PDB file of C-alpha atoms in Angstrom:
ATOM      1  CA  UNK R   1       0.000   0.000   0.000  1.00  0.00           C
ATOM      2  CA  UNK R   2       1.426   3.608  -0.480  1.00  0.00           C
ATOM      3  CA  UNK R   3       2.788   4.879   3.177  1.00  0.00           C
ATOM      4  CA  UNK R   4       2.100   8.739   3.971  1.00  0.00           C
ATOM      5  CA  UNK R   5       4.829  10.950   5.911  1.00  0.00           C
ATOM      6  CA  UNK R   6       3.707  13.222   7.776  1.00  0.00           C
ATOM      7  CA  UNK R   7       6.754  13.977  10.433  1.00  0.00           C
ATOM      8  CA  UNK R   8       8.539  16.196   7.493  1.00  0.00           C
ATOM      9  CA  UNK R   9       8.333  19.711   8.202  1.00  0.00           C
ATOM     10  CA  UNK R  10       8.752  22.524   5.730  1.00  0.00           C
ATOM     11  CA  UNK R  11      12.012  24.673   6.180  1.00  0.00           C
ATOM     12  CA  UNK R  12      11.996  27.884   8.056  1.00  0.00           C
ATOM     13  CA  UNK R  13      11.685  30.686   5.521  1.00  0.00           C
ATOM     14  CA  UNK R  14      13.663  34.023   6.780  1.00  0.00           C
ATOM     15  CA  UNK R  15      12.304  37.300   5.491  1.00  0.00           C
ATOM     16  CA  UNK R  16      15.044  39.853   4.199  1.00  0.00           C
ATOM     17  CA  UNK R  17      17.120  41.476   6.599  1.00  0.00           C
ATOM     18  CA  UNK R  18      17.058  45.312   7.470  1.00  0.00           C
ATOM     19  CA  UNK R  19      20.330  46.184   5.549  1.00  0.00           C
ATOM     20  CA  UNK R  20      18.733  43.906   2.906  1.00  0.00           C
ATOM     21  CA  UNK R  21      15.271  45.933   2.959  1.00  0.00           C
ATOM     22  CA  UNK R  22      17.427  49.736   3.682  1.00  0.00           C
ATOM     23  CA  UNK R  23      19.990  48.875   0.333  1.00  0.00           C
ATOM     24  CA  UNK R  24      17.009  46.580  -2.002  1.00  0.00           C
ATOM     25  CA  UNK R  25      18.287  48.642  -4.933  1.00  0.00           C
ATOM     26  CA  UNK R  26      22.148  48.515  -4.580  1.00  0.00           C
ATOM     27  CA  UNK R  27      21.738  44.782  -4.428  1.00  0.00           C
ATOM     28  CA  UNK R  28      19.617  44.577  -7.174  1.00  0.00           C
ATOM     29  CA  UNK R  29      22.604  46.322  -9.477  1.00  0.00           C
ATOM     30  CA  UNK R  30      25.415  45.549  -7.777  1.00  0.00           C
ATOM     31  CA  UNK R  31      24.589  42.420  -6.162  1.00  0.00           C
ATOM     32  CA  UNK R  32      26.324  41.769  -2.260  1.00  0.00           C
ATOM     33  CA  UNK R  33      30.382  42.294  -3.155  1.00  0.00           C
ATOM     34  CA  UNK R  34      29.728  45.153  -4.831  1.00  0.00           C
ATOM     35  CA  UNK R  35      27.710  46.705  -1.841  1.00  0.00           C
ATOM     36  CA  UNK R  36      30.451  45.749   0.312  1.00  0.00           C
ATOM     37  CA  UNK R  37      33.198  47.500  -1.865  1.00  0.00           C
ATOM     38  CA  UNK R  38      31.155  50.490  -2.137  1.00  0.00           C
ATOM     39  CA  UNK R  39      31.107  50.184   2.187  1.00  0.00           C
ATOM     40  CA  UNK R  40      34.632  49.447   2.527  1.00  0.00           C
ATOM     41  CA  UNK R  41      35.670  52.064  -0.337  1.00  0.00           C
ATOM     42  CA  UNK R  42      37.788  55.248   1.003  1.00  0.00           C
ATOM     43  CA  UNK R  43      37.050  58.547  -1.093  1.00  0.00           C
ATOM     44  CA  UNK R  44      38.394  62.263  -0.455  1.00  0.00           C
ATOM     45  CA  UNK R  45      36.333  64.741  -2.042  1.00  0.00           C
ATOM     46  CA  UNK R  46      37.862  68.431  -2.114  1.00  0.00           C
ATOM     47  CA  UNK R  47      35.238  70.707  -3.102  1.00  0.00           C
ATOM     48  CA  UNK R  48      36.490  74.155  -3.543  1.00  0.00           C
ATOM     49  CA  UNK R  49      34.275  77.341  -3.706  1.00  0.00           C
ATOM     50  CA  UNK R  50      30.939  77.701  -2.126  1.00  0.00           C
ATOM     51  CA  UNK R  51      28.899  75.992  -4.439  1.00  0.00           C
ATOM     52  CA  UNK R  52      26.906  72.622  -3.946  1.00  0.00           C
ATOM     53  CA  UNK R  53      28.561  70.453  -6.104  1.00  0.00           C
ATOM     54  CA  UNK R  54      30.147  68.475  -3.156  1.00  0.00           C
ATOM     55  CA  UNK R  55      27.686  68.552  -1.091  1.00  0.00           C
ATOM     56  CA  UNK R  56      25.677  66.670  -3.815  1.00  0.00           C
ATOM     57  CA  UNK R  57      28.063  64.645  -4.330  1.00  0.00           C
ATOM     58  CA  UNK R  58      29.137  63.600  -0.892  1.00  0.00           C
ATOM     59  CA  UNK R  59      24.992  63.088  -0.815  1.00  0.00           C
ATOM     60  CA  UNK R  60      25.276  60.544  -3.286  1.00  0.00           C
ATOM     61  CA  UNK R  61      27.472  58.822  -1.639  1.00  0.00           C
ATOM     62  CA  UNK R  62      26.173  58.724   0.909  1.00  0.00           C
ATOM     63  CA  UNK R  63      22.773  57.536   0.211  1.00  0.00           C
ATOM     64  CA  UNK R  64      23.735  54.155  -1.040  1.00  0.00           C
ATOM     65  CA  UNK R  65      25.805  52.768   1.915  1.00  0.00           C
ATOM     66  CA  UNK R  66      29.457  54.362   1.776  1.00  0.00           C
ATOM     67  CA  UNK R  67      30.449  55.219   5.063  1.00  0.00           C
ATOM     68  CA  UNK R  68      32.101  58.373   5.444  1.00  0.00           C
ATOM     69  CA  UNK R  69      34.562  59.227   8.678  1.00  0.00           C
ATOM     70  CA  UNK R  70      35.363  62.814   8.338  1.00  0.00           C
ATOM     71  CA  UNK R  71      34.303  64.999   5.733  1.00  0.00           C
ATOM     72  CA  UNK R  72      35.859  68.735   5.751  1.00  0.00           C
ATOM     73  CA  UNK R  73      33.927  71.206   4.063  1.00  0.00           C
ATOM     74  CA  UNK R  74      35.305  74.460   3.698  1.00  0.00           C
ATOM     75  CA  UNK R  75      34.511  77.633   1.314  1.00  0.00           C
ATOM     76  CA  UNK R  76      37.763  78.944   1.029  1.00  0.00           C
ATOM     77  CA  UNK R  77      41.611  77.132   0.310  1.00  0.00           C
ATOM     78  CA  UNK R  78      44.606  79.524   0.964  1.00  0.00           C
TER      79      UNK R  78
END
């Protein structure tokens, strides 16, 4: 006769995780190892005059995961 098992149980299905959810797009793109070189990337930005071109920029950084330590922004170089 056919025998029925019934002591399987389905796997535990995990959801995504917050940095998974916060960075959806990157990973999409990039996939993981390029979301972790973009994290573990170093940049220096020198943005001279008072406009907002590195302030946009350092936004866009920013805004996809890279971690920034120190950021100087200053108007004026002499």
């Amino acid at each position: 006769m056919t025998e029925v098992i019934v002591d399987k149980t389905p796997p535990i299905l995990h959801g995504p995780s917050d940095k998974e959810k916060k960075y959806d797009r990157q990973l999409r793109l990039w996939a993981k190892s390029g979301q972790e070189a973009l994290e573990n990337a170093h940049i220096l930005l020198l943005n001279s005059g008072s406009g907002t071109v590195g302030v946009e920029t350092l936004k866009n950084l920013v805004l996809p995961g890279m971690y920034l330590g120190c950021s100087i922004l200053q108007a004026d170089l002499y």
